Amino acid sequence: MQKVLSRISQLSCFQSACLCERTSLAQQQIKRKDNQFVVFSSGQVMEFAELIKTPRVDGVVLHRPFMPTVEGTLCLTGHHLILSSRQDNTEELWLLHSNIDSIEKRFVGSLGSIIVKCKDLRVIQLDIPGMEECLNIASSIEALSTLDLLSLMYPFFYRPMFEVIEDGWNSFLPEDAFKDLESMTDEWRLSEVNKDFSVCPSYPPLVAVPKYVDDDTLRKAATFRHGGRFPVLSYYHKKNGMVMMRAGQPLTGTNGRRCKEDEKLINATLRPGKRGYIIDTRTINVAQQAKARGGGFESEANYPQWRRIHKAIERSNILQESLIKLVEACNDQSHSMDRWLSKLEASNWQTHVKEILTTACLAAQCIDREGASVLVHGTEGTDSTLQVTSLAQIILDPACRTIRGFQGLVEREWLQAGHPFQQRCAQSAYSNSKPRQEAPSFLLFLDCVWQILRQFPCSFEFSEGFLVLVFEHAYASQFGTFLGNSTAERTKLSLPEKTVSLWSWVNRPQELERLTNPLYEANSLVIWPSVAPQSLLLWEGVFLRWNRSSKCLDEAYEEMVHIIAYNKELQNKVNSLRRQLAQLETEDPLLQTP
Amino acid sequence: MEKSGSIDSLGSKRSSSRHPSVDSLSSSSTSRSDRSAQAKPPSGMSSDSVATSAELSPEFRVKPKTAAKQVLRDSDKEEPQLLPNETVQDMAQDVTYFCPFIGALRGTVTVTNYRLFFKCMDREPAFVLDLPLGVVSRVEKIGSASSRGDVSYGLVCKDIRNLRFAHKQMDDTLRKSIFEVLVKFAFPVSNGLPIFAFEYGQVFPENGWKVYDAVSEYKRQGIPNESWRISKVNDHYEVCDTYPSTLAVPVNIPDEELKRVAAFRAKGRVPVLSWIHPESQATVTRCSQPMVGVNGKRSKEDEKYLQAIMDANAQSHKLFIFDARPSVNAAANKMKGGGFESEDAYQNAELVFLDIHNIHVMRESLRKLKDVVYPNIEDSHWLSNLESTHWLEHIKLIMAGALRIADKVESGKTSVVVHCSDGWDRTAQLTSLAMLMLDGYYRTIRGFEVLLEKEWLSFGHRFQLRVGHGDKNHTDADRSPVFIQFIDCVWQLTRQFPAAFEFNEYFLVTILDHLYSCLFGTFLCNSEQQRLKEEVPKRTVSLWAYINSQLEEFTNPLYVNYSNHVLFPVVSLRHLELWVGYYIRWNPRMRPQEPVHQRYKELLAKRAELQKRVDELQREVTNRSASSSSERAGSPTRSITPVQTFV
């Protein structure tokens, strides 16, 4: 039994949410798999079993875009929807329930169809004979894909079948990041003020703050910032010692409350006589309105050394609406597609991309060109703020453009910085339910990175595939990395102990090789992306991925990889021949000497 | 002493043999700018500057990599480097060029019988505008002399640019303004002057006029065969003066009957073979509309002829007639004596309208596109403004039409007849695109040249009228961007199939640049007959001579031989994109930040260099080990196997 289980884990790890090509998986094995969680997850047995009304249906037909239809047996397990033709050399579908965004049922006579819409934006159709079976399957999928309890999620059941060379949970600890900082400057210290998450529940236990600001000041400043998110270090620009900080909005309220400690804290980051910039990601109007709800912005009077700039990055619910409209337009199958560009424009997605990139460029400009430090915040400081601080680092810091550096960036600026992944990624573009706190903040960040990658195709160590992979795993995964909303929640759930990190899987030679950009050449310069609308394209690799066949693009890519690999081979050849020649040259006179 | 000396020399010997490798490695991997400068052909050949006569400004220099190229090229020359037989006609100091991206620039203008050359030395590097006069569509004096005594001129260009210049009012009223001189040479045809292509005296290793030979191209396709023959009925262009002299027609239709068919087709453009499927024998044939008229005239000969085309393909008992026009327009043509084939008269034929609009609609669409993209782009409504030009929609319809044709021939194994009204605009777009999808040969550089020579030039696409070479009559209703649309469609195909084409984007841009430049004779005149009469092949250089002399510039490194593949592109608007690299290339902010094609080129150059070095070293090692004593027979040199090339 253990063997079968591990087999499942192995399979799912390769293709968590994708179709996997498998040769032999007989019906027998599927049966055994159905039983798996009886042994496997004894605690939750009843709950899963209750939800699965029909565990197995034969004669199900799977339709997918650009692929032949497959007829086979459909099985529901606690975490997967599996469709197997029970024949050799055919593909099987393994779909995580958590990847299912919504389903639709259709009936023609006694033949029912379930249209499954996934969070990775794929849409598939299952034709199921028998009305009752179809209804049962549909309600089972609905129940299984909307389980709220985190501890029932697949990452807690998944066991890796690959060798973990390096535990990703320990790869990007704040204390290690701080060591790098220490090697550049001694103006900062690592504070443990939040070690029990009491000062700021969404911050990690360790944060970098100005050296001469004590923990008491931090505590007081935290009471003045939204969600306790007092200003902390986000990025140190080695070239000129300027910094980028991030925080929640100041709680000035309508009365114009001020907080000396907050002022002291951020002023401590300024060099004598220097001014800094506060980038508020909201428009001045939105920021004004926030005062009525206790929030606000830094007034000139109280922060005379800072110049405040307002930008216009939209709030979560508007971004979510935009995503839904965009995906609707992308999937519109009607032939009257002559309004495509209008629809694309009306979704506003590209406008959001442009706005976020513009703000990130502004932050980077302040630091690199103006030689000034920057404080970034929006309202909560967990969405637009992080988009800006993380993208500014992509622009400024070549290290963030490597595979490992990018992982570090996602860890620091998104996971540890308390972006509520659980809430934001609970649903994607197909959700029927009323949006609660869903928002594609992280997807927009990845889209922006893709835009920069497209404009600087040689400056990134990773390829587009890596960004797509991170997107998929943020929404549904066998790994624990994107579970929970904050470090506090992750600690409480013991994720590092109970689940596998995505990075453990990625950081193995075979995966790294697959995700590496063959054109990469380390570029130590700051890279300034163009934000003109004509320079920004729709990210086809995500939004039109299931509407096109990528065969020809893949072939061109392979050709490029071939050329590069061949060049390497030739270079080795040249080197070895040269060595031989040198050897022959030195040996000749030696032979003649005696 | 001696010993240490020998060690030294040994050491230096070693390092000298090691150094080059380090150098070559670093030069190829780090300093791109140097390499790109070297890769450029010597600047004696000017087409290089034609294609890249972009306004370059240091302000927009993002990375030194892209800028270094400029510094080298522009050097410090005051005047342009003249081509053979290019002569300076006039020069003027203190002319202001109002660059829409940088602002006003003051410099010197030189007008030759080929180009306008503006240079501003105040900037570092110097600003250069190098414009072949053939590109100019219109020169207009803007307003009268202003109070400051400036006279202003606007140049409307055929390549999506408008340029504005100004200079001081001449004190000497007798002296002509430099722009009046420019008008004379920009419109040589209107002024009784020769087009520069007839004077240009550059010699290239290859005679580009030999690239296409109709008989050998038909032979390549397997014609003549049992169903198709080569006819010389049009040898003296008497049957159809806009057709080539060599035609491929069904075997069982004698020349006399062909003449009668010609009488029933507009301008005598009878259905003739464009392409034949090597296996199924399904064919693509092209013609003009039948002269049906309001009374529904019929022609027994024409009906028999189309039947013969159908019978030539044993695989199918059907024939598809693709009429490129919208059905309404096709019907309206009956009033003018034209029309379309009725399915009653043509049994077994199915008529399909492809809804592609006429040259006037296309001209208007491109004019709108120019308004949207040049000089400045309104950011807020970019996509809906782009949509309102309908340009991409037209591109989509043309590609969709070509796709249907290719699909009928390939998947349906059915022969098709393609026509529009006259059969030289939309028909040329459709047949050539379908052939590009069907036949990998046309996707090579040489094959593409053959395709253009055949489907566009020999079959009488009226380049002279559509482009208006050297003609000042810019409002001529015969002008239309039909050929640009075709090249745009080709570019869309290269985007969807990046490994299927031997040529790169620069090749396509170069063709379009020389569509206007009038440097080469290729796109002059309206038909094969006219070109022969004007002795164009004798008196001018072909564009292909220039292109084939430096193929490495135009080669797509990712090309893998797909010759047996048929390309079926996705023609949904979602998968089409505005060709920014052509339409918006004058806007400095649209320049690629990291030109990836440059990197590809470097990789190929490096591969060639390494391959050469491996061969050299291999030889040297073999020589040496052969000459040394037999004691070292087992030395590793012997065990080396040659590296296999898998590309």
Tab-separated table of N, CA and C in Angstrom, chain B residues 156-244:
chain	number	residue	atom	x	y	z
B	156	VAL	N	5.494	64.213	-45.925
B	156	VAL	CA	4.685	63.058	-45.564
B	156	VAL	C	5.327	61.842	-46.213
B	157	CYS	N	5.593	60.825	-45.422
B	157	CYS	CA	6.333	59.674	-45.955
B	157	CYS	C	5.425	58.456	-46.088
B	158	LYS	N	5.842	57.566	-46.978
B	158	LYS	CA	5.061	56.356	-47.208
B	158	LYS	C	5.272	55.326	-46.098
B	159	ASP	N	6.315	55.507	-45.311
B	159	ASP	CA	6.625	54.504	-44.281
B	159	ASP	C	6.211	54.949	-42.883
B	160	ILE	N	5.000	55.524	-42.781
B	160	ILE	CA	4.422	55.888	-41.480
B	160	ILE	C	5.263	56.956	-40.786
B	161	ARG	N	5.701	57.958	-41.506
B	161	ARG	CA	6.417	59.047	-40.854
B	161	ARG	C	5.959	60.359	-41.451
B	162	ASN	N	5.975	61.385	-40.659
B	162	ASN	CA	5.869	62.738	-41.171
B	162	ASN	C	7.067	63.496	-40.617
B	163	LEU	N	7.739	64.265	-41.469
B	163	LEU	CA	8.912	64.995	-41.005
B	163	LEU	C	8.671	66.480	-41.237
B	164	ARG	N	9.141	67.290	-40.313
B	164	ARG	CA	8.978	68.741	-40.504
B	164	ARG	C	10.311	69.439	-40.401
B	165	PHE	N	10.543	70.312	-41.351
B	165	PHE	CA	11.779	71.093	-41.366
B	165	PHE	C	11.421	72.575	-41.465
B	166	ALA	N	12.375	73.418	-41.093
B	166	ALA	CA	12.198	74.861	-41.297
B	166	ALA	C	13.554	75.480	-41.548
B	167	HIS	N	13.587	76.507	-42.326
B	167	HIS	CA	14.830	77.280	-42.452
B	167	HIS	C	14.487	78.748	-42.647
B	168	LYS	N	15.481	79.571	-42.511
B	168	LYS	CA	15.283	81.020	-42.642
B	168	LYS	C	14.840	81.359	-44.054
B	169	GLN	N	14.014	82.372	-44.142
B	169	GLN	CA	13.608	82.878	-45.452
B	169	GLN	C	14.852	83.329	-46.199
B	170	MET	N	14.941	82.945	-47.445
B	170	MET	CA	16.121	83.328	-48.235
B	170	MET	C	16.111	84.830	-48.478
B	171	ASP	N	17.273	85.451	-48.321
B	171	ASP	CA	17.374	86.869	-48.671
B	171	ASP	C	17.353	87.005	-50.186
B	172	ASP	N	18.079	86.063	-50.775
B	172	ASP	CA	18.164	86.059	-52.229
B	172	ASP	C	16.941	85.325	-52.774
B	173	THR	N	15.974	86.052	-53.203
B	173	THR	CA	14.724	85.425	-53.618
B	173	THR	C	14.880	84.583	-54.879
B	174	LEU	N	15.959	84.800	-55.590
B	174	LEU	CA	16.165	84.034	-56.814
B	174	LEU	C	16.586	82.613	-56.497
B	175	ARG	N	17.254	82.490	-55.358
B	175	ARG	CA	17.765	81.184	-55.028
B	175	ARG	C	16.625	80.265	-54.562
B	176	LYS	N	16.613	79.066	-55.078
B	176	LYS	CA	15.561	78.132	-54.710
B	176	LYS	C	15.806	77.587	-53.306
B	177	SER	N	14.721	77.355	-52.592
B	177	SER	CA	14.847	76.689	-51.299
B	177	SER	C	15.288	75.243	-51.545
B	178	ILE	N	16.005	74.708	-50.573
B	178	ILE	CA	16.481	73.335	-50.723
B	178	ILE	C	15.309	72.369	-50.874
B	179	PHE	N	14.162	72.744	-50.353
B	179	PHE	CA	13.022	71.828	-50.435
B	179	PHE	C	12.373	71.844	-51.810
B	180	GLU	N	12.596	72.937	-52.526
B	180	GLU	CA	12.139	72.933	-53.916
B	180	GLU	C	13.027	72.009	-54.747
B	181	VAL	N	14.291	72.010	-54.405
B	181	VAL	CA	15.208	71.069	-55.070
B	181	VAL	C	14.787	69.641	-54.731
B	182	LEU	N	14.449	69.471	-53.459
B	182	LEU	CA	14.053	68.143	-52.995
B	182	LEU	C	12.825	67.640	-53.756
B	183	VAL	N	11.859	68.521	-53.967
B	183	VAL	CA	10.637	68.128	-54.673
B	183	VAL	C	10.988	67.567	-56.053
B	184	LYS	N	11.966	68.242	-56.692
B	184	LYS	CA	12.355	67.812	-58.026
B	184	LYS	C	12.860	66.362	-58.010
B	185	PHE	N	13.683	66.060	-57.029
B	185	PHE	CA	14.292	64.728	-57.027
B	185	PHE	C	13.460	63.679	-56.291
B	186	ALA	N	12.526	64.151	-55.472
B	186	ALA	CA	11.661	63.185	-54.796
B	186	ALA	C	10.628	62.634	-55.776
B	187	PHE	N	10.290	63.433	-56.792
B	187	PHE	CA	9.279	62.986	-57.751
B	187	PHE	C	9.834	63.005	-59.166
B	188	PRO	N	10.852	62.186	-59.411
B	188	PRO	CA	11.516	62.225	-60.710
B	188	PRO	C	10.562	61.935	-61.862
B	189	VAL	N	9.617	61.030	-61.630
B	189	VAL	CA	8.708	60.662	-62.722
B	189	VAL	C	7.891	61.878	-63.160
B	190	SER	N	7.442	62.663	-62.169
B	190	SER	CA	6.644	63.844	-62.488
B	190	SER	C	7.490	64.942	-63.115
B	191	ASN	N	8.815	64.881	-62.922
B	191	ASN	CA	9.689	65.937	-63.405
B	191	ASN	C	10.559	65.500	-64.578
B	192	GLY	N	10.189	64.393	-65.175
B	192	GLY	CA	10.927	63.934	-66.336
B	192	GLY	C	12.350	63.508	-66.038
B	193	LEU	N	12.599	63.085	-64.833
B	193	LEU	CA	13.938	62.604	-64.471
B	193	LEU	C	13.913	61.085	-64.312
B	194	PRO	N	15.078	60.455	-64.418
B	194	PRO	CA	15.082	58.999	-64.210
B	194	PRO	C	14.984	58.654	-62.725
B	195	ILE	N	14.358	57.538	-62.442
B	195	ILE	CA	14.344	57.013	-61.073
B	195	ILE	C	15.757	56.558	-60.739
B	196	PHE	N	16.179	56.771	-59.491
B	196	PHE	CA	17.588	56.534	-59.160
B	196	PHE	C	18.045	55.102	-59.446
B	197	ALA	N	17.125	54.158	-59.352
B	197	ALA	CA	17.502	52.762	-59.604
B	197	ALA	C	18.180	52.596	-60.961
B	198	PHE	N	17.821	53.445	-61.914
B	198	PHE	CA	18.421	53.335	-63.249
B	198	PHE	C	19.831	53.908	-63.303
B	199	GLU	N	20.232	54.635	-62.248
B	199	GLU	CA	21.569	55.220	-62.235
B	199	GLU	C	22.513	54.473	-61.309
B	200	TYR	N	21.944	53.917	-60.278
B	200	TYR	CA	22.711	53.225	-59.241
B	200	TYR	C	23.625	52.181	-59.869
B	201	GLY	N	24.892	52.279	-59.589
B	201	GLY	CA	25.816	51.422	-60.311
B	201	GLY	C	26.536	50.385	-59.463
B	202	GLN	N	25.973	50.050	-58.325
B	202	GLN	CA	26.645	49.080	-57.462
B	202	GLN	C	26.682	47.695	-58.122
B	203	VAL	N	27.813	47.023	-57.926
B	203	VAL	CA	27.927	45.668	-58.481
B	203	VAL	C	27.894	44.659	-57.330
B	204	PHE	N	27.072	43.651	-57.492
B	204	PHE	CA	26.982	42.595	-56.480
B	204	PHE	C	27.434	41.271	-57.080
B	205	PRO	N	27.861	40.351	-56.227
B	205	PRO	CA	28.351	39.076	-56.753
B	205	PRO	C	27.296	38.304	-57.528
B	206	GLU	N	26.046	38.463	-57.131
B	206	GLU	CA	25.014	37.674	-57.789
B	206	GLU	C	24.080	38.574	-58.583
B	207	ASN	N	23.617	38.108	-59.708
B	207	ASN	CA	22.607	38.849	-60.449
B	207	ASN	C	21.234	38.460	-59.923
B	208	GLY	N	20.631	39.354	-59.170
B	208	GLY	CA	19.359	39.049	-58.521
B	208	GLY	C	18.227	38.790	-59.491
B	209	TRP	N	18.370	39.258	-60.711
B	209	TRP	CA	17.307	39.041	-61.694
B	209	TRP	C	17.221	37.586	-62.120
B	210	LYS	N	18.229	36.811	-61.749
B	210	LYS	CA	18.223	35.396	-62.130
B	210	LYS	C	17.592	34.504	-61.045
B	211	VAL	N	17.198	35.150	-59.940
B	211	VAL	CA	16.640	34.361	-58.837
B	211	VAL	C	15.417	33.577	-59.290
B	212	TYR	N	14.584	34.241	-60.081
B	212	TYR	CA	13.340	33.594	-60.493
B	212	TYR	C	13.357	33.284	-61.976
B	213	ASP	N	13.081	32.025	-62.258
B	213	ASP	CA	12.885	31.634	-63.639
B	213	ASP	C	11.610	30.790	-63.646
B	214	ALA	N	10.621	31.270	-64.373
B	214	ALA	CA	9.296	30.642	-64.291
B	214	ALA	C	9.357	29.154	-64.622
B	215	VAL	N	10.089	28.825	-65.687
B	215	VAL	CA	10.116	27.428	-66.117
B	215	VAL	C	10.724	26.540	-65.038
B	216	SER	N	11.816	26.998	-64.428
B	216	SER	CA	12.410	26.134	-63.400
B	216	SER	C	11.540	26.060	-62.162
B	217	GLU	N	10.819	27.147	-61.841
B	217	GLU	CA	9.928	27.079	-60.685
B	217	GLU	C	8.799	26.081	-60.946
B	218	TYR	N	8.231	26.119	-62.169
B	218	TYR	CA	7.176	25.132	-62.462
B	218	TYR	C	7.763	23.728	-62.462
B	219	LYS	N	8.979	23.625	-62.913
B	219	LYS	CA	9.629	22.319	-62.931
B	219	LYS	C	9.804	21.796	-61.500
B	220	ARG	N	10.190	22.707	-60.621
B	220	ARG	CA	10.315	22.323	-59.222
B	220	ARG	C	8.995	21.761	-58.703
B	221	GLN	N	7.908	22.328	-59.154
B	221	GLN	CA	6.588	21.861	-58.722
B	221	GLN	C	6.154	20.587	-59.457
B	222	GLY	N	6.946	20.186	-60.456
B	222	GLY	CA	6.588	18.976	-61.200
B	222	GLY	C	5.756	19.247	-62.439
B	223	ILE	N	5.784	20.470	-62.898
B	223	ILE	CA	5.034	20.859	-64.097
B	223	ILE	C	6.040	21.044	-65.235
B	224	PRO	N	5.826	20.577	-66.421
B	224	PRO	CA	4.635	19.893	-66.903
B	224	PRO	C	4.509	18.463	-66.379
B	225	ASN	N	3.254	18.037	-66.280
B	225	ASN	CA	2.978	16.634	-65.958
B	225	ASN	C	1.810	16.168	-66.831
B	226	GLU	N	1.173	15.085	-66.461
B	226	GLU	CA	0.147	14.552	-67.366
B	226	GLU	C	-1.097	15.452	-67.442
B	227	SER	N	-1.272	16.346	-66.452
B	227	SER	CA	-2.480	17.165	-66.444
B	227	SER	C	-2.216	18.639	-66.743
B	228	TRP	N	-0.992	19.067	-66.562
B	228	TRP	CA	-0.692	20.486	-66.712
B	228	TRP	C	0.456	20.675	-67.697
B	229	ARG	N	0.365	21.737	-68.466
B	229	ARG	CA	1.434	22.017	-69.410
B	229	ARG	C	1.853	23.481	-69.303
B	230	ILE	N	3.014	23.780	-69.840
B	230	ILE	CA	3.475	25.160	-69.902
B	230	ILE	C	3.021	25.727	-71.237
B	231	SER	N	2.338	26.869	-71.195
B	231	SER	CA	1.866	27.482	-72.437
B	231	SER	C	2.650	28.757	-72.726
B	232	LYS	N	2.959	28.926	-73.997
B	232	LYS	CA	3.653	30.143	-74.406
B	232	LYS	C	2.702	31.076	-75.148
B	233	VAL	N	1.391	30.832	-74.945
B	233	VAL	CA	0.402	31.616	-75.672
B	233	VAL	C	0.536	33.113	-75.373
B	234	ASN	N	1.056	33.424	-74.200
B	234	ASN	CA	1.177	34.836	-73.810
B	234	ASN	C	2.611	35.350	-73.991
B	235	ASP	N	3.352	34.700	-74.841
B	235	ASP	CA	4.756	35.037	-75.001
B	235	ASP	C	4.971	36.513	-75.327
B	236	HIS	N	4.067	37.062	-76.097
B	236	HIS	CA	4.213	38.478	-76.446
B	236	HIS	C	3.171	39.336	-75.740
B	237	TYR	N	2.675	38.797	-74.643
B	237	TYR	CA	1.710	39.503	-73.799
B	237	TYR	C	0.474	39.919	-74.596
B	238	GLU	N	0.098	39.104	-75.579
B	238	GLU	CA	-1.041	39.478	-76.411
B	238	GLU	C	-2.364	39.003	-75.817
B	239	VAL	N	-2.339	37.870	-75.136
B	239	VAL	CA	-3.565	37.395	-74.510
B	239	VAL	C	-3.882	38.243	-73.280
B	240	CYS	N	-2.847	38.496	-72.492
B	240	CYS	CA	-3.044	39.275	-71.266
B	240	CYS	C	-1.778	40.068	-71.003
B	241	ASP	N	-1.887	41.395	-71.061
B	241	ASP	CA	-0.668	42.202	-70.933
B	241	ASP	C	-0.195	42.362	-69.493
B	242	THR	N	-1.017	41.891	-68.521
B	242	THR	CA	-0.568	42.001	-67.132
B	242	THR	C	-0.101	40.652	-66.586
B	243	TYR	N	-0.119	39.648	-67.419
B	243	TYR	CA	0.330	38.306	-67.012
B	243	TYR	C	1.765	38.073	-67.467
B	244	PRO	N	2.417	37.085	-66.886
B	244	PRO	CA	3.750	36.732	-67.363
B	244	PRO	C	3.682	36.000	-68.703
